[in-house]
Short mmCIF file of C-alpha atoms in Angstrom, two decimals:
data_model
loop_
_atom_site.label_atom_id
_atom_site.label_comp_id
_atom_site.label_asym_id
_atom_site.label_seq_id
_atom_site.Cartn_x
_atom_site.Cartn_y
_atom_site.Cartn_z
CA MET P 1 -0.12 0.01 0.06
CA SER P 2 2.78 2.66 -0.03
CA ASP P 3 1.37 4.90 -2.63
CA ALA P 4 -2.31 3.79 -2.14
CA ALA P 5 -4.31 5.26 0.67
CA ILE P 6 -6.82 3.02 0.71
CA SER P 7 -6.89 -0.32 -0.39
CA VAL P 8 -9.81 -1.63 -1.20
CA THR P 9 -10.11 -6.14 -2.08
CA ASP P 10 -13.45 -7.97 -2.67
CA VAL P 11 -16.06 -5.74 -0.89
CA ARG P 12 -19.39 -6.87 -1.16
CA ARG P 13 -22.79 -5.55 0.46
CA SER P 14 -25.91 -7.09 -0.16
CA TYR P 15 -29.38 -6.20 0.63
CA GLY P 16 -31.07 -9.01 1.17
CA ASP P 17 -31.50 -11.18 -3.03
CA VAL P 18 -30.18 -7.80 -3.49
CA THR P 19 -26.59 -7.24 -5.09
CA ALA P 20 -25.35 -3.92 -4.69
CA LEU P 21 -21.69 -4.52 -4.64
CA SER P 22 -19.85 -7.42 -6.34
CA GLY P 23 -16.24 -8.28 -5.61
CA VAL P 24 -15.34 -4.38 -6.31
CA SER P 25 -11.91 -4.61 -5.45
CA LEU P 26 -10.11 -0.78 -6.35
CA THR P 27 -6.65 1.11 -4.69
CA VAL P 28 -7.29 5.48 -4.01
CA PRO P 29 -3.73 7.21 -4.17
CA ARG P 30 -2.72 9.62 -0.95
CA GLU P 31 -2.83 11.96 -3.99
CA GLY P 32 -5.50 13.54 -5.76
CA VAL P 33 -8.58 12.94 -7.49
CA THR P 34 -10.73 9.27 -7.83
CA ALA P 35 -14.01 9.68 -9.00
CA LEU P 36 -16.74 6.83 -9.36
CA ILE P 37 -19.33 7.13 -11.80
CA GLY P 38 -21.90 5.17 -12.60
CA PRO P 39 -25.88 5.14 -13.48
CA ASN P 40 -27.38 5.75 -11.16
CA GLY P 41 -28.12 1.83 -8.60
CA SER P 42 -24.00 1.17 -10.33
CA GLY P 43 -23.90 1.00 -6.87
CA LYS P 44 -20.87 4.40 -6.16
CA THR P 45 -22.63 6.16 -3.08
CA THR P 46 -22.96 2.01 -1.29
CA LEU P 47 -19.15 1.86 -1.98
CA LEU P 48 -18.48 4.73 -0.92
CA GLU P 49 -20.33 4.00 2.59
CA VAL P 50 -18.66 0.41 2.80
CA VAL P 51 -15.60 2.26 2.92
CA LEU P 52 -16.12 5.07 5.01
CA GLY P 53 -17.69 1.80 7.89
CA ILE P 54 -21.07 3.59 7.20
CA GLU P 55 -22.53 0.54 5.89
CA ALA P 56 -21.14 -3.04 6.93
CA THR P 57 -19.41 -4.63 3.74
CA GLY P 58 -20.87 -8.46 3.16
CA GLY P 59 -17.33 -9.86 2.01
CA GLY P 60 -14.12 -8.12 1.43
CA SER P 61 -10.92 -6.22 2.40
CA ILE P 62 -10.61 -2.58 3.43
CA GLU P 63 -6.90 -1.21 4.55
CA PHE P 64 -6.14 2.83 4.97
CA ALA P 65 -2.19 3.39 4.77
CA ASP P 66 -2.93 6.82 6.90
CA THR P 67 -3.56 4.32 10.57
CA GLU P 68 -1.93 6.65 12.80
CA ALA P 69 -3.59 10.49 11.10
CA ARG P 70 -6.34 11.51 14.44
CA ARG P 71 -9.05 11.47 11.60
CA GLN P 72 -7.90 8.90 8.68
CA VAL P 73 -11.15 10.34 6.45
CA GLY P 74 -13.41 13.41 5.95
CA TYR P 75 -17.79 12.78 4.26
CA LEU P 76 -19.61 15.10 2.56
CA PRO P 77 -23.05 12.92 2.41
CA GLN P 78 -25.09 13.53 -0.33
CA ARG P 79 -27.16 16.12 1.50
CA PRO P 80 -24.85 17.15 4.88
CA MET P 81 -27.17 18.99 7.44
CA PHE P 82 -26.66 21.58 10.15
CA ARG P 83 -28.51 23.08 13.34
CA ALA P 84 -30.05 25.46 11.77
CA GLY P 85 -30.54 28.54 13.79
CA ASP P 86 -26.45 28.22 13.73
CA THR P 87 -24.44 30.72 12.29
CA VAL P 88 -21.81 29.53 9.80
CA ARG P 89 -19.07 29.78 12.12
CA GLU P 90 -20.46 27.58 15.37
CA THR P 91 -21.60 24.97 12.73
CA ALA P 92 -17.51 24.81 11.80
CA ALA P 93 -16.53 25.42 15.24
CA PHE P 94 -18.81 22.10 16.59
CA TYR P 95 -16.36 20.01 14.74
CA ALA P 96 -13.47 22.02 14.72
CA ASP P 97 -13.36 21.21 18.37
CA LEU P 98 -14.45 18.16 18.15
CA VAL P 99 -10.46 17.47 17.00
CA ASP P 100 -9.62 20.80 17.88
CA ASP P 101 -8.94 22.08 15.16
CA ASP P 102 -9.36 25.80 13.91
CA PRO P 103 -12.64 26.77 12.38
CA ASP P 104 -11.73 30.76 10.44
CA ARG P 105 -9.08 27.92 9.02
CA LEU P 106 -11.25 25.71 8.16
CA LEU P 107 -13.50 28.16 6.60
CA ASP P 108 -11.12 30.89 4.32
CA ARG P 109 -10.42 26.99 3.62
CA VAL P 110 -13.49 26.34 1.44
CA GLY P 111 -14.25 30.23 0.25
CA LEU P 112 -16.93 30.59 3.79
CA GLY P 113 -14.38 33.09 5.69
CA ALA P 114 -16.69 35.98 3.95
CA VAL P 115 -19.68 34.83 5.91
CA PRO P 116 -19.47 33.56 9.54
CA ASP P 117 -22.19 34.79 10.81
CA ARG P 118 -24.53 33.78 7.91
CA ARG P 119 -27.42 30.97 9.87
CA VAL P 120 -26.51 27.62 7.66
CA GLU P 121 -31.07 27.91 7.18
CA ALA P 122 -30.21 31.33 4.92
CA LEU P 123 -27.34 29.41 2.58
CA SER P 124 -27.80 28.54 -0.95
CA GLY P 125 -27.25 24.71 -2.14
CA GLY P 126 -23.84 25.05 -2.94
CA MET P 127 -22.70 27.48 0.33
CA THR P 128 -24.06 24.71 2.27
CA ARG P 129 -22.59 21.68 0.00
CA LEU P 130 -19.04 24.63 1.09
CA LEU P 131 -19.71 24.11 4.70
CA GLY P 132 -20.68 20.55 4.70
CA ILE P 133 -16.70 20.40 2.88
CA ALA P 134 -15.62 22.63 5.80
CA GLN P 135 -16.87 20.08 8.18
CA ALA P 136 -15.09 17.25 6.31
CA LEU P 137 -11.81 19.20 6.04
CA ALA P 138 -11.73 19.37 10.34
CA GLY P 139 -8.99 17.92 11.87
CA ASP P 140 -6.51 18.06 8.10
CA PRO P 141 -7.47 14.05 7.19
CA PRO P 142 -5.38 12.22 3.99
CA VAL P 143 -8.89 10.87 2.78
CA LEU P 144 -11.82 13.12 1.88
CA ALA P 145 -14.37 11.06 0.86
CA LEU P 146 -17.09 13.63 -0.98
CA ASP P 147 -20.14 12.26 -2.08
CA GLU P 148 -22.11 13.74 -5.55
CA PRO P 149 -20.55 17.74 -3.63
CA ALA P 150 -22.64 18.61 -7.07
CA SER P 151 -26.03 17.87 -7.33
CA GLY P 152 -28.41 19.15 -8.01
CA LEU P 153 -25.68 22.88 -8.43
CA ASP P 154 -26.49 25.29 -10.28
CA PRO P 155 -23.47 25.63 -13.86
CA ALA P 156 -21.15 28.20 -11.85
CA MET P 157 -21.60 26.77 -8.04
CA SER P 158 -21.09 22.97 -9.82
CA GLU P 159 -17.35 24.71 -10.60
CA HIS P 160 -16.69 26.21 -8.62
CA ILE P 161 -16.92 23.70 -5.90
CA PHE P 162 -15.12 21.04 -8.31
CA ASP P 163 -12.04 24.29 -8.25
CA VAL P 164 -12.59 23.30 -4.43
CA VAL P 165 -12.03 20.42 -4.55
CA ASP P 166 -8.73 20.55 -7.28
CA SER P 167 -6.97 22.37 -4.80
CA LEU P 168 -7.31 20.17 -1.62
CA ALA P 169 -6.66 17.19 -3.69
CA ALA P 170 -2.63 19.33 -5.12
CA ASP P 171 -2.18 20.56 -1.08
CA GLY P 172 -1.46 16.53 -0.50
CA ARG P 173 -4.85 14.62 -0.35
CA ALA P 174 -6.64 12.02 -1.34
CA VAL P 175 -10.02 13.08 -2.24
CA LEU P 176 -12.66 9.85 -3.19
CA LEU P 177 -15.92 11.45 -5.02
CA THR P 178 -19.02 10.62 -6.81
CA SER P 179 -20.77 12.64 -9.03
CA HIS P 180 -22.76 12.43 -12.34
CA ALA P 181 -20.81 15.61 -13.53
CA LEU P 182 -19.37 14.10 -15.92
CA PRO P 183 -17.64 17.08 -17.50
CA LEU P 184 -16.25 17.95 -14.47
CA VAL P 185 -14.76 14.96 -13.45
CA ALA P 186 -13.41 14.96 -16.93
CA GLN P 187 -11.31 17.96 -16.43
CA THR P 188 -10.65 17.62 -12.31
CA ALA P 189 -10.23 14.17 -12.01
CA ASP P 190 -6.09 12.10 -11.92
CA ARG P 191 -8.60 8.22 -11.50
CA VAL P 192 -11.95 7.73 -13.06
CA VAL P 193 -13.52 5.14 -11.48
CA VAL P 194 -16.83 3.62 -14.04
CA LEU P 195 -18.97 1.52 -11.69
CA GLU P 196 -21.72 -0.99 -13.53
CA ALA P 197 -24.55 -3.17 -11.55
CA GLY P 198 -22.22 -3.24 -8.01
CA SER P 199 -19.10 -4.96 -10.42
CA VAL P 200 -15.82 -2.40 -11.39
CA ALA P 201 -16.13 -1.56 -15.14
CA ALA P 202 -13.35 -0.40 -15.99
CA THR P 203 -10.51 2.78 -14.57
CA GLY P 204 -8.18 4.85 -16.00
CA SER P 205 -7.16 8.83 -16.28
CA PRO P 206 -9.17 9.98 -18.14
CA ALA P 207 -7.27 10.50 -20.57
CA GLU P 208 -6.83 6.94 -21.52
CA LEU P 209 -10.29 6.01 -21.66
CA ARG P 210 -11.02 9.06 -23.65
CA GLU P 211 -7.93 7.27 -25.84
CA ARG P 212 -10.11 3.65 -25.51
CA THR P 213 -13.22 5.07 -27.10
CA GLY P 214 -12.15 8.42 -29.05
CA GLY P 215 -14.93 11.08 -27.48
CA PRO P 216 -15.34 12.77 -24.60
CA LEU P 217 -15.90 10.99 -21.61
CA HIS P 218 -19.91 11.21 -21.39
CA GLU P 219 -19.50 8.93 -25.06
CA THR P 220 -16.58 6.91 -23.37
CA PHE P 221 -19.34 6.63 -19.78
CA THR P 222 -22.11 5.12 -22.52
CA ASP P 223 -19.91 3.49 -24.80
CA LEU P 224 -18.55 1.31 -21.82
CA LEU P 225 -21.52 1.36 -19.95
CA ALA P 226 -23.00 -0.51 -22.99
CA ASP P 227 -20.08 -2.91 -23.42
CA PRO P 228 -17.14 -2.80 -21.16
CA ALA P 229 -15.94 -5.70 -21.62
CA ALA P 230 -14.86 -5.13 -24.71
CA VAL P 231 -13.46 -1.82 -24.15
CA ILE P 232 -11.55 -3.46 -21.72
CA ALA P 233 -9.94 -6.38 -24.24
CA GLY P 234 -9.04 -3.82 -26.18
CA GLY P 235 -6.43 -2.60 -24.01
CA GLY P 236 -5.45 0.94 -21.94
CA VAL P 237 -8.37 0.59 -19.46
CA GLU P 238 -7.39 -0.69 -16.19
CA SER P 239 -10.06 -3.03 -14.60
#
C-alpha cells in the first residue's frame, strides 16, 4: 500500500436478494482525485459508505494507509444537514472543537470566511456544500470522501465546488468522490472508476478512457456501460 491511501479488495455488499457490490477491488492513490462514476444504482454511494464504515461489508477488506491520523477520512454526504439557527462559524466551530482545529481556517479554506455570521438555513445549496466540505476538513484528514458534491447545483457553483476539490487534492491529500457531473470529472479527476451493477467496469485516467473510445468522457461513459468487456479487452484501460 505504499502508493495507496485506501486499498479495497473483493468487497461485497447485499441487501437481501439484491447485490449492491459484487467483489469490488480498487486502490485510491495517496494524492489526487479519484472519481466513481456510473448510473443510479450502480453502487457508487454504497461503495463510499462501505469504505467509510457507515455500511458493513458482506466480505472482502478495506485498508487505510495512514492509521496514525487523528481523523483518517472526512466525509461529505449527498445532503449535508446542520443545526438550524446556528451560524456558519458556530457550525464550523462545533466540528473543529471535536478535533482541536481552527474553525476560521476551515472556513477560509473553502471560501466561506466572509460569511461567518450567516445562519445555515439562509445558505444557498452551494454554500451548504462548501460548509459540508469545511466540516469534512476538520482534523486535516489525509482522505476526503465526497458523495455527489455538485448534485443539484447550477453550472457556475458546480465548477466552483470542483475547483475547491482540485485545490484540496493539490494540498497532498486523497479525494474519493462520486459524481454525475462528467465534464467536471474529466477536468478534475486524476483517476476514474466506472461502476456498473455493483462491479468495476473499467478504471483509468480521463485521457486513457478518451483514448480507448475516441470521445469525451460522457461518450466514454456510455460506451463502457454498453459494452465494458470490449473496451477493456482493447487495452489501455485497467479493469
